[in-house]
GROMACS .gro file of C-alpha atoms in nm:
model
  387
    1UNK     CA    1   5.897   0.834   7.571
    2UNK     CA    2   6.207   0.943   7.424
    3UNK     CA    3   6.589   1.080   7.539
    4UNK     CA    4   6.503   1.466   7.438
    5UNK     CA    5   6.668   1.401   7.154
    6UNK     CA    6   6.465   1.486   6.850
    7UNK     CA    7   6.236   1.192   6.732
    8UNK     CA    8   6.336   0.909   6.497
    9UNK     CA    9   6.232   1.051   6.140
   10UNK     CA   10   5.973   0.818   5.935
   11UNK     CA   11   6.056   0.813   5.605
   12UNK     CA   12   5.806   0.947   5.324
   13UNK     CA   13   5.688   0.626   5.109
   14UNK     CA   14   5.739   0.699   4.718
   15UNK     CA   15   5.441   0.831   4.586
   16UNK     CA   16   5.248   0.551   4.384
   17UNK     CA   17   5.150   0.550   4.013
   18UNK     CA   18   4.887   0.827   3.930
   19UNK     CA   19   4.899   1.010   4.263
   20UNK     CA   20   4.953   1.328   4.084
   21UNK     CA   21   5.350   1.371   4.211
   22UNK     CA   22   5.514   1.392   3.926
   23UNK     CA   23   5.402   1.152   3.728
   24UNK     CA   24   5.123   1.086   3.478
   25UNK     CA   25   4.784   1.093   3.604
   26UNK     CA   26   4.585   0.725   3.568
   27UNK     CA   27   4.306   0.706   3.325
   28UNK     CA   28   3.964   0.873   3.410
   29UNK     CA   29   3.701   0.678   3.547
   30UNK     CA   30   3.458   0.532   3.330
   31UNK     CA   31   3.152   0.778   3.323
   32UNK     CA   32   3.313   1.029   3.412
   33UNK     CA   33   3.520   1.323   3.235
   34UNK     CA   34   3.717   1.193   2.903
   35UNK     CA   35   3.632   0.835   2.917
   36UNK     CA   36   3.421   0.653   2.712
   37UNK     CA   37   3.073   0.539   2.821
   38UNK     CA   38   2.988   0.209   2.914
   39UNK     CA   39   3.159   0.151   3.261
   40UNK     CA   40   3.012   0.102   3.592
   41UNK     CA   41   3.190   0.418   3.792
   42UNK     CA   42   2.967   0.690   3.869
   43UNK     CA   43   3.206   0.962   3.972
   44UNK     CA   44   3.539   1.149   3.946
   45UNK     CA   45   3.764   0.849   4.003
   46UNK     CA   46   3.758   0.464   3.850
   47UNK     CA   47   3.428   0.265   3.818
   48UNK     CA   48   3.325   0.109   4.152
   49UNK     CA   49   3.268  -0.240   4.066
   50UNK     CA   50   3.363  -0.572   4.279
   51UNK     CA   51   3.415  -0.769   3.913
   52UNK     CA   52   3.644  -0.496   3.830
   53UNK     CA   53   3.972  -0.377   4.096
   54UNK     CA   54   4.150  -0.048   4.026
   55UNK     CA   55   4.505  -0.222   3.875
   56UNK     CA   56   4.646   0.146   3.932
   57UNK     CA   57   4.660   0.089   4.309
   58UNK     CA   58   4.840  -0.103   4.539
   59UNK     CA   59   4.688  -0.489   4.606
   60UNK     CA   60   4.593  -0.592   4.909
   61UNK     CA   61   4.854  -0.802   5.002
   62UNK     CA   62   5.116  -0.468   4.951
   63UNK     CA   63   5.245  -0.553   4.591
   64UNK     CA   64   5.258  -0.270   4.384
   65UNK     CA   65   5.105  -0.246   4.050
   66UNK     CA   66   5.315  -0.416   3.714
   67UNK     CA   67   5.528  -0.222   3.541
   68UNK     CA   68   5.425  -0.184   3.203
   69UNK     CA   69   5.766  -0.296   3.017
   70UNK     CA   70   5.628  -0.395   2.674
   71UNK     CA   71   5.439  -0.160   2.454
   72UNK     CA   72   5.161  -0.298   2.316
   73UNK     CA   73   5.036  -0.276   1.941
   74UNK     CA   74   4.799  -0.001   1.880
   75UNK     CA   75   4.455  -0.148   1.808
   76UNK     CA   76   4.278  -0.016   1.452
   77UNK     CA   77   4.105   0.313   1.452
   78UNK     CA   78   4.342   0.437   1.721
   79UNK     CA   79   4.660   0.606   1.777
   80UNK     CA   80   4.968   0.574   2.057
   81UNK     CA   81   5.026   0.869   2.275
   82UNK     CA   82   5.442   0.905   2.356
   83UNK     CA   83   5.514   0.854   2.705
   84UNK     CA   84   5.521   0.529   2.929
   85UNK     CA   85   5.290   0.269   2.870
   86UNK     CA   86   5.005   0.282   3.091
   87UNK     CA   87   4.661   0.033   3.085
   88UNK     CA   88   4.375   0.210   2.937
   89UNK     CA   89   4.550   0.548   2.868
   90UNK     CA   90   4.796   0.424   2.609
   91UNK     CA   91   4.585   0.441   2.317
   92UNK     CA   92   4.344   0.711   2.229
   93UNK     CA   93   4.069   0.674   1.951
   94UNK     CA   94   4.166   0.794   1.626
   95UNK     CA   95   3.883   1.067   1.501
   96UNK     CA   96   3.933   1.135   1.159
   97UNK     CA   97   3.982   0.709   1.053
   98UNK     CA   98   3.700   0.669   1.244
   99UNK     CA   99   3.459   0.905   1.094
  100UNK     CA  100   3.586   0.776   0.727
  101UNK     CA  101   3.506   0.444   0.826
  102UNK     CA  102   3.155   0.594   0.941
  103UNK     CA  103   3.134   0.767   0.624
  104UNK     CA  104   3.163   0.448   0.443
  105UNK     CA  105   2.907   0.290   0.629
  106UNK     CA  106   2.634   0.507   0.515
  107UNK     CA  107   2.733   0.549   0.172
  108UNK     CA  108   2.695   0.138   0.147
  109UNK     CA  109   2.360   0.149   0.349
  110UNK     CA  110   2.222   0.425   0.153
  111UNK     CA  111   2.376   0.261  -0.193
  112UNK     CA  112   2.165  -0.092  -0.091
  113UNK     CA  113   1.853   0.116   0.016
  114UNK     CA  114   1.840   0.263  -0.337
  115UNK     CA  115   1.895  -0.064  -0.453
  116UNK     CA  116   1.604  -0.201  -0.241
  117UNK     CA  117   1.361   0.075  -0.334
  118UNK     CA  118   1.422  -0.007  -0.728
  119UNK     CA  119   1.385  -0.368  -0.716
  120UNK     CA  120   1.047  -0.319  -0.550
  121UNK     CA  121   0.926  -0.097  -0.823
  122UNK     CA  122   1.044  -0.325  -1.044
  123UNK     CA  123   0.832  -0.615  -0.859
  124UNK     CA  124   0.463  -0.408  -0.824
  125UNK     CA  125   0.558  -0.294  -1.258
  126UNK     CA  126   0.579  -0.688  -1.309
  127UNK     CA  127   0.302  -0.771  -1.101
  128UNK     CA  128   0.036  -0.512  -1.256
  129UNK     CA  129   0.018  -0.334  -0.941
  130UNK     CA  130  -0.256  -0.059  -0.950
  131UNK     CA  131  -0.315   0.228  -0.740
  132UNK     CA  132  -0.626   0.433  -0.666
  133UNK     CA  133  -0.541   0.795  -0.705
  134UNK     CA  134  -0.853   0.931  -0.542
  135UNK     CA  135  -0.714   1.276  -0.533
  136UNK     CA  136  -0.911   1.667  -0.555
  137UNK     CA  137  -1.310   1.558  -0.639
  138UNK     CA  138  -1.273   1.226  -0.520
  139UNK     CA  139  -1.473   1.076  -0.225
  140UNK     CA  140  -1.519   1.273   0.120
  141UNK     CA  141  -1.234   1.144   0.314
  142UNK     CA  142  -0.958   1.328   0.108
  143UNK     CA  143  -0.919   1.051  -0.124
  144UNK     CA  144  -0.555   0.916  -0.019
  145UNK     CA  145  -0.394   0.650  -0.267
  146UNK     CA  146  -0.501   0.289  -0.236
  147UNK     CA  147  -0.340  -0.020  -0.329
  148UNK     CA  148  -0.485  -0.261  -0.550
  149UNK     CA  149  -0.420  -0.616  -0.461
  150UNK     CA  150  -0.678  -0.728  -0.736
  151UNK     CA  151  -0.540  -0.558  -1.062
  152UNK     CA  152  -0.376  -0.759  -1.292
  153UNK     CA  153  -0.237  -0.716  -1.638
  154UNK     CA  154  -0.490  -0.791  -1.872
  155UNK     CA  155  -0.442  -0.870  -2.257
  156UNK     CA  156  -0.510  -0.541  -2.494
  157UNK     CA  157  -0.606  -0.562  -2.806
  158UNK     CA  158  -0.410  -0.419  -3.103
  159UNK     CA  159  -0.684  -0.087  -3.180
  160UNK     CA  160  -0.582   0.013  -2.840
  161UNK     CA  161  -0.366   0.304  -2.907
  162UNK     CA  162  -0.018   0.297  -2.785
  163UNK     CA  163  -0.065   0.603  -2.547
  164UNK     CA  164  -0.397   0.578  -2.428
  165UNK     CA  165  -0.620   0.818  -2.357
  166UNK     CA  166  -0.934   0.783  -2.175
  167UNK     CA  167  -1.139   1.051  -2.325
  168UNK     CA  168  -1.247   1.158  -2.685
  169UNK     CA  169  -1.013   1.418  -2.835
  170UNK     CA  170  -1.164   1.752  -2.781
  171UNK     CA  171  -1.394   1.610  -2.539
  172UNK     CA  172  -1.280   1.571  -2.196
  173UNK     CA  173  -1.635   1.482  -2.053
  174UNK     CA  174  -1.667   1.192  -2.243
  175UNK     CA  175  -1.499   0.884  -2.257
  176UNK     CA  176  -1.360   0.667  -2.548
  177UNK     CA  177  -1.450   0.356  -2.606
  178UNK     CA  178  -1.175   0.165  -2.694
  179UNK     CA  179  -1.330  -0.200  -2.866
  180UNK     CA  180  -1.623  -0.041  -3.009
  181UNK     CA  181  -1.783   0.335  -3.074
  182UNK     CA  182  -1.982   0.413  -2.821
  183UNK     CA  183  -1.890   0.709  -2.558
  184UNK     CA  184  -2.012   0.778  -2.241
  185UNK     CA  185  -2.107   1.108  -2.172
  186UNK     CA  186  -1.976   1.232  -1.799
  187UNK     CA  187  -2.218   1.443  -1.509
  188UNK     CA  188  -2.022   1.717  -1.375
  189UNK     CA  189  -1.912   1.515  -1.059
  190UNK     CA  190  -1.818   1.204  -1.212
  191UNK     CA  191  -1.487   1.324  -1.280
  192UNK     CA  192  -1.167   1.154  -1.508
  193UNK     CA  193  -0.830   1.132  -1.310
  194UNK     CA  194  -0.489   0.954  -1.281
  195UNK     CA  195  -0.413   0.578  -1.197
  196UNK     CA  196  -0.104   0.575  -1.274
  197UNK     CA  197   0.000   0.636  -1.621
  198UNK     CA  198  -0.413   0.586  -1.713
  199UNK     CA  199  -0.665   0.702  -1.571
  200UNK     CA  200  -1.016   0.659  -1.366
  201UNK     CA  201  -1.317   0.777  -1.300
  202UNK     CA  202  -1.393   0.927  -0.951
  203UNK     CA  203  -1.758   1.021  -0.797
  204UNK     CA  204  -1.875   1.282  -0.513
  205UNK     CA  205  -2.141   1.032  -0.413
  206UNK     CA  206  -2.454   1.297  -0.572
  207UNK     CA  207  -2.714   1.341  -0.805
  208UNK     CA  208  -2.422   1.442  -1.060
  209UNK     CA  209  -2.196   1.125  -1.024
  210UNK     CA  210  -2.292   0.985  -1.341
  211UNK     CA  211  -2.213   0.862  -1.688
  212UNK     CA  212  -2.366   0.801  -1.930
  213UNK     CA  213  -2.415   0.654  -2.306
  214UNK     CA  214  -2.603   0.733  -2.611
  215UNK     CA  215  -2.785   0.446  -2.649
  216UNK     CA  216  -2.817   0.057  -2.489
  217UNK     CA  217  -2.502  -0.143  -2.472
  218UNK     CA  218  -2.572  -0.460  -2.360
  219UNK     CA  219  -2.831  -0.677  -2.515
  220UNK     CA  220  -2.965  -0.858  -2.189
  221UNK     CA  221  -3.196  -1.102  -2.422
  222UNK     CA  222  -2.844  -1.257  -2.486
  223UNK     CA  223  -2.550  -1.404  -2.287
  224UNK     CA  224  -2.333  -1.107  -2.131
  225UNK     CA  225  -2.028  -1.016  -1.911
  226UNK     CA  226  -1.972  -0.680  -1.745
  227UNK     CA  227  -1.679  -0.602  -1.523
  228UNK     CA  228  -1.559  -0.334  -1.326
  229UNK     CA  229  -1.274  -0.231  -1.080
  230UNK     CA  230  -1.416  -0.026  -0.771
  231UNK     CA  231  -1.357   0.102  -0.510
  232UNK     CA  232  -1.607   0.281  -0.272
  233UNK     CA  233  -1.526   0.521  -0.009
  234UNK     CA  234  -1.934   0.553   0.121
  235UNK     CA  235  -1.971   0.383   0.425
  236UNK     CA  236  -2.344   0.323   0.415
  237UNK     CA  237  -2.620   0.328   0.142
  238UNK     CA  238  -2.672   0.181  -0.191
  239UNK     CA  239  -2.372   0.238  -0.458
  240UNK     CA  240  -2.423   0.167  -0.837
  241UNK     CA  241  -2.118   0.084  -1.027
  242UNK     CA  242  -2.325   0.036  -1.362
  243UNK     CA  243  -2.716  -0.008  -1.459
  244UNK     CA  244  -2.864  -0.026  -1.743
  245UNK     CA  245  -3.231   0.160  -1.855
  246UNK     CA  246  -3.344   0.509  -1.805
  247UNK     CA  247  -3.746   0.440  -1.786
  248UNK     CA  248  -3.917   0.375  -1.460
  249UNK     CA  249  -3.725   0.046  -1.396
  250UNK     CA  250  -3.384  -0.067  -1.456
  251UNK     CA  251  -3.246  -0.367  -1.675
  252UNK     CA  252  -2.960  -0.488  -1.448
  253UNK     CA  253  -2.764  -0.327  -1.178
  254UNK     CA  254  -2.418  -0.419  -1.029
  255UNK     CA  255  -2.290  -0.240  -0.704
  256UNK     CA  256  -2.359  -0.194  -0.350
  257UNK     CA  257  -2.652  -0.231  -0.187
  258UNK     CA  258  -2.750  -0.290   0.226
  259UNK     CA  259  -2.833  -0.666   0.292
  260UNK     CA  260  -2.943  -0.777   0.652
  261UNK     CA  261  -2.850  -0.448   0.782
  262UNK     CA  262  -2.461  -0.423   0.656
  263UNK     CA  263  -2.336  -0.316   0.281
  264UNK     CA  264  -2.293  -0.598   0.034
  265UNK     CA  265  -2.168  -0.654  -0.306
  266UNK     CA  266  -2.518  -0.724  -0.527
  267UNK     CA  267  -2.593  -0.809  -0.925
  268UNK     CA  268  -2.974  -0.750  -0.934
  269UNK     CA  269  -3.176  -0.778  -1.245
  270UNK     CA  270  -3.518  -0.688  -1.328
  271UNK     CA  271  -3.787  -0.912  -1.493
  272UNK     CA  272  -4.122  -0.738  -1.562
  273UNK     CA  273  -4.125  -0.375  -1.606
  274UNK     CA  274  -4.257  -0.176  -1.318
  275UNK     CA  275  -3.956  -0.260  -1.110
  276UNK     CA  276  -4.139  -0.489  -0.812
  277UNK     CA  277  -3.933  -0.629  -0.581
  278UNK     CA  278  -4.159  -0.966  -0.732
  279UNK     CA  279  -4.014  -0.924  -1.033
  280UNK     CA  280  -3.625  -0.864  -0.915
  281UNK     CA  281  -3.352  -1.143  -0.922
  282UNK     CA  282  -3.075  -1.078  -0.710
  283UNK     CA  283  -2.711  -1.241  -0.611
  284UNK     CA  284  -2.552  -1.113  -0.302
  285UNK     CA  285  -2.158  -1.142  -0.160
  286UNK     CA  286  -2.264  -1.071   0.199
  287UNK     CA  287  -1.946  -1.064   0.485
  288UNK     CA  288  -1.686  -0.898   0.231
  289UNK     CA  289  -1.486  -0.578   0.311
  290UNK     CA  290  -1.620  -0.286   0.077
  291UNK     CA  291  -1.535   0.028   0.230
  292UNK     CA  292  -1.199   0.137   0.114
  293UNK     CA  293  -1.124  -0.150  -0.088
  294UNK     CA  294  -1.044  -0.207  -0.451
  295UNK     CA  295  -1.234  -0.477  -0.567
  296UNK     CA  296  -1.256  -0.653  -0.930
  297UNK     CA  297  -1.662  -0.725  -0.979
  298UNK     CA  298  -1.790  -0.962  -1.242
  299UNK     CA  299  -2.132  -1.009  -1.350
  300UNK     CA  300  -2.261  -1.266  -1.621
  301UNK     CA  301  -2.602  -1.335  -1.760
  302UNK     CA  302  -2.661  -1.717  -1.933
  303UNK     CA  303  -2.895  -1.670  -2.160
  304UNK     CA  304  -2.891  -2.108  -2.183
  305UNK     CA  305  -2.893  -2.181  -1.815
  306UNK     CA  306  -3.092  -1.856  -1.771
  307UNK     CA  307  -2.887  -1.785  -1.404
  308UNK     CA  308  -2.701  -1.478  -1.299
  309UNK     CA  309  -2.363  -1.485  -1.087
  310UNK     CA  310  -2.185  -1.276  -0.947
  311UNK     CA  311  -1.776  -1.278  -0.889
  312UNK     CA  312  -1.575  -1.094  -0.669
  313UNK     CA  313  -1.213  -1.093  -0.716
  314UNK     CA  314  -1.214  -1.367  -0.916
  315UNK     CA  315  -1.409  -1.589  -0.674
  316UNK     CA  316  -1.790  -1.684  -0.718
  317UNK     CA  317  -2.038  -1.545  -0.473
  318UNK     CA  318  -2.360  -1.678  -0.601
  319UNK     CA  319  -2.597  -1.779  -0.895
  320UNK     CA  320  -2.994  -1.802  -0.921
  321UNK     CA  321  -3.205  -1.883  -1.184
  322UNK     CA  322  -3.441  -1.594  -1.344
  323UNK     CA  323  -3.693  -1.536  -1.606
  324UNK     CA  324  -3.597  -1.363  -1.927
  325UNK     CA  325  -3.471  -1.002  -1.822
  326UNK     CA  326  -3.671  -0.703  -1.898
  327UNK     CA  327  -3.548  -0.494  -2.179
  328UNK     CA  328  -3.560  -0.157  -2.021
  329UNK     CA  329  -3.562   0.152  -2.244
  330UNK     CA  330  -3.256   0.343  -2.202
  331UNK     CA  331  -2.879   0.338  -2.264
  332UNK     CA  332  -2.610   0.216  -2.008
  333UNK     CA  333  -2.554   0.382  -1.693
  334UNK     CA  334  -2.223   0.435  -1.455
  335UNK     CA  335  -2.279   0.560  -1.124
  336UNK     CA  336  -2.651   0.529  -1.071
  337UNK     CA  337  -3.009   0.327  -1.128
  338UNK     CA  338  -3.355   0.437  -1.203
  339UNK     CA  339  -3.571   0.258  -0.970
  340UNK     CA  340  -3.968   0.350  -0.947
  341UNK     CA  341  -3.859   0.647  -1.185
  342UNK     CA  342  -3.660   0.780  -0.968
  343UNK     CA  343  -3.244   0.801  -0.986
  344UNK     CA  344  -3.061   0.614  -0.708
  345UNK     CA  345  -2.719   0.483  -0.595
  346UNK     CA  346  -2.480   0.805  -0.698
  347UNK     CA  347  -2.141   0.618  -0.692
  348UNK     CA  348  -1.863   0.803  -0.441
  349UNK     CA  349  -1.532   0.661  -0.500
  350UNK     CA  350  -1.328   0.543  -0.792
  351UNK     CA  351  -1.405   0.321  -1.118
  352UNK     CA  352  -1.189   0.177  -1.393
  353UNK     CA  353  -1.123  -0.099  -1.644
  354UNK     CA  354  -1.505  -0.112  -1.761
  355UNK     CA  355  -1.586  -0.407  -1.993
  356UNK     CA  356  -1.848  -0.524  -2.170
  357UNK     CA  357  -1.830  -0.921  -2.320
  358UNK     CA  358  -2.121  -1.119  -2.564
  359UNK     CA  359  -2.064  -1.372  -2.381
  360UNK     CA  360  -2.119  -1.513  -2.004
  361UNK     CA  361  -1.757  -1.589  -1.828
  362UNK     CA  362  -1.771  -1.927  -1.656
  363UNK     CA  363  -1.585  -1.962  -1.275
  364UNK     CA  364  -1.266  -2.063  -1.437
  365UNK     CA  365  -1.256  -1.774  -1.679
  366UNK     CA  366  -1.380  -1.554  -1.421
  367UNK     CA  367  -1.063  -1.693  -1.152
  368UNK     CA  368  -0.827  -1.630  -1.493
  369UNK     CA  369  -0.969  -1.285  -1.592
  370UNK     CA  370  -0.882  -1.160  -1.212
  371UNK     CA  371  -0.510  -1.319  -1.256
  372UNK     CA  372  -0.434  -1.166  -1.605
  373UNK     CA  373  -0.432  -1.512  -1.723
  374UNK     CA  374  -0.746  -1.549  -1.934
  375UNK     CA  375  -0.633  -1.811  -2.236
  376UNK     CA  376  -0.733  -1.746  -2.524
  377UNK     CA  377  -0.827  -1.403  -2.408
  378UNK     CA  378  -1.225  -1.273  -2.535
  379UNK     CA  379  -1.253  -0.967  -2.704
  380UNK     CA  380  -1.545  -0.754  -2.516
  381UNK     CA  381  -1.765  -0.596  -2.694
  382UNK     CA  382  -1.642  -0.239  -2.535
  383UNK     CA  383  -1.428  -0.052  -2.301
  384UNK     CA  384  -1.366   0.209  -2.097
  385UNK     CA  385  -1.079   0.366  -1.885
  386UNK     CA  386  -0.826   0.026  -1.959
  387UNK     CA  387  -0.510   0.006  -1.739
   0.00000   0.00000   0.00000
């Protein structure tokens, strides 16, 4: 009750820091408008968080928030605002050092990227790297680059020509041989294109993925070595990187061929002349990846031991004994064997680095040939498309 008289007044309190009367607003809450990201508030006001109490309001126990009476030093990258010094707002984040600094950044990333990129070059040059360019006629799939894991530097003799070229000036359909004189005359679908800064030969996989010479090149009465780099983009059927013979049989034949159901690298030869299975000596690398693959594949004939083995990538896959071989009528083949009269295996993919030896590589020579380290190196007899 009171006297009538009017009622005791109750004075206003001062208004507290940041209330809006008069003086300068508190910082805005994290997540919200103007702050940066990364607190815990989720509104219009400060970050509602139990590890974190609002120092802009009054503690519980009714002390009122420290007066900021020391100005403290501006942290890089930002710049003090004039007025009095309040936590959180008294610095702002200076833009333009910041986006130099940012600027710098990527100039050094991109600057050791480049680097990067031309040290790796660098690396695959030293190593010998070699790349399948099976590009326009090449293969059904499109023919996209493929690595080489297995192509490595090899000697060269000094009548290879500085520039090489793989095909006989004037001639593009047939290729040079560069250790002896004997060309190979190209189908119209066994087709010479890049590897690099030399070149290959790629095949559609039909009856016109061929090549072939004038005459015979190896003389299979006597030790031999023939090599090849392949690779095969036919996912089924029998593949014939090189032959020999154009009669009703075949001399020898290195490629691809189906053994207990699945594709397999084989080096068959033939041994009486009407082509019998009887009569056929064969070595087989059974369990190996071919589809898609560049592979190095080694064949050798000793006439001594009279055996046959075959080498993939440098590694032996097998050796059997045989007869004399037949000396089939005909000249060397790429891409295709005559079996029962009748042409078979059209190659479909890529071939390079084609070499003929007069002599029969042992497993050591074989394991050095495939590393580029084959000391003292043999001269073979002849050559096609050298990288």
């Amino acid at each position: 009750m009171t006297d009538g008289t009017n009622p005791p007044s109750s004075p206003q309190p001062e208004p507290a820091p940041g209330s809006g009367y008069g003086f300068p607003p508190g910082p805005p809450a994290q997540n919200g408008y103007g702050y940066p990201v990364g607190g815990g508030g989720y509104g219009y006001g400060y970050p509602q968080s139990e590890q974190q109490p609002n120092p802009y309001q009054q503690e519980a126990d009714g002390g009122q928030w420290p007066p900021a009476t020391q100005a403290q030093p501006a942290q890089p990258g930002f710049t003090r605002l004039a007025g009095p010094d309040i936590p959180g707002a008294s610095q702002q984040p200076d833009w333009e050092a910041m986006a130099e600094r940012s600027d710098a950044e990527r100039r050094k990333k991109k600057k050791l990227w480049v680097l990067g990129g031309t040290v790796t070059v660098l690396a695959l040059l030293a190593g010998g790297g070699t790349f399948f360019l099976l590009g326009g006629e090449g293969g059904e799939d499109g023919a996209n680059a493929q690595p080489s894991t297995s192509a490595a530097p090899e000697p060269e003799d000094s009548k290879s020509p500085s520039v090489y070229t793989a095909t006989v000036a004037g001639d593009d359909t047939l290729l040079r041989d560069s250790y002896g004189s004997m060309g190979i005359r190209l189908g119209t679908d066994l087709k010479v294109g890049p590897l690099g800064k030399r070149f290959q030969v790629v095949g559609r996989g039909n009856g016109n993925s061929w090549g072939q010479s004038a005459e015979p090149v190896v003389d299979v009465t006597k030790s031999f070595t023939i090599t090849a780099r392949a690779y095969s983009s036919a996912a089924k059927g029998s593949r014939i990187v090189m032959s020999q013979g154009d009669g009703e049989s075949f001399s020898f034949e290195l490629g691809v061929n189906e053994v207990n159901g699945k594709q397999a690298w084989i080096f068959r030869v033939q041994t009486g002349d009407k082509g019998a299975a009887a009569t056929t000596r064969t070595v087989a690398a059974e369990g190996l990846t071919i589809l898609k693959t560049p592979t190095l594949l080694m064949a050798t004939y000793d006439a001594e031991k009279k055996a046959i083995a075959l080498y993939v990538d440098g590694k032996k896959a097998g050796e059997t004994p045989v007869p004399p071989i037949w000396q089939a009528p005909g000249p060397l083949q790429l891409g295709r064997s005559k079996h029962h009269n009748i042409w078979t295996g059209p190659w479909q993919g890529a071939l390079h680095n084609i070499k003929v030896y007069n002599s029969a590589f042992t497993q050591e020579q074989a394991a050095g040939y495939k590393e580029g380290k084959l000391s003292p190196a043999p001269k073979p007899t002849h050559a096609w498309l050298l990288t």
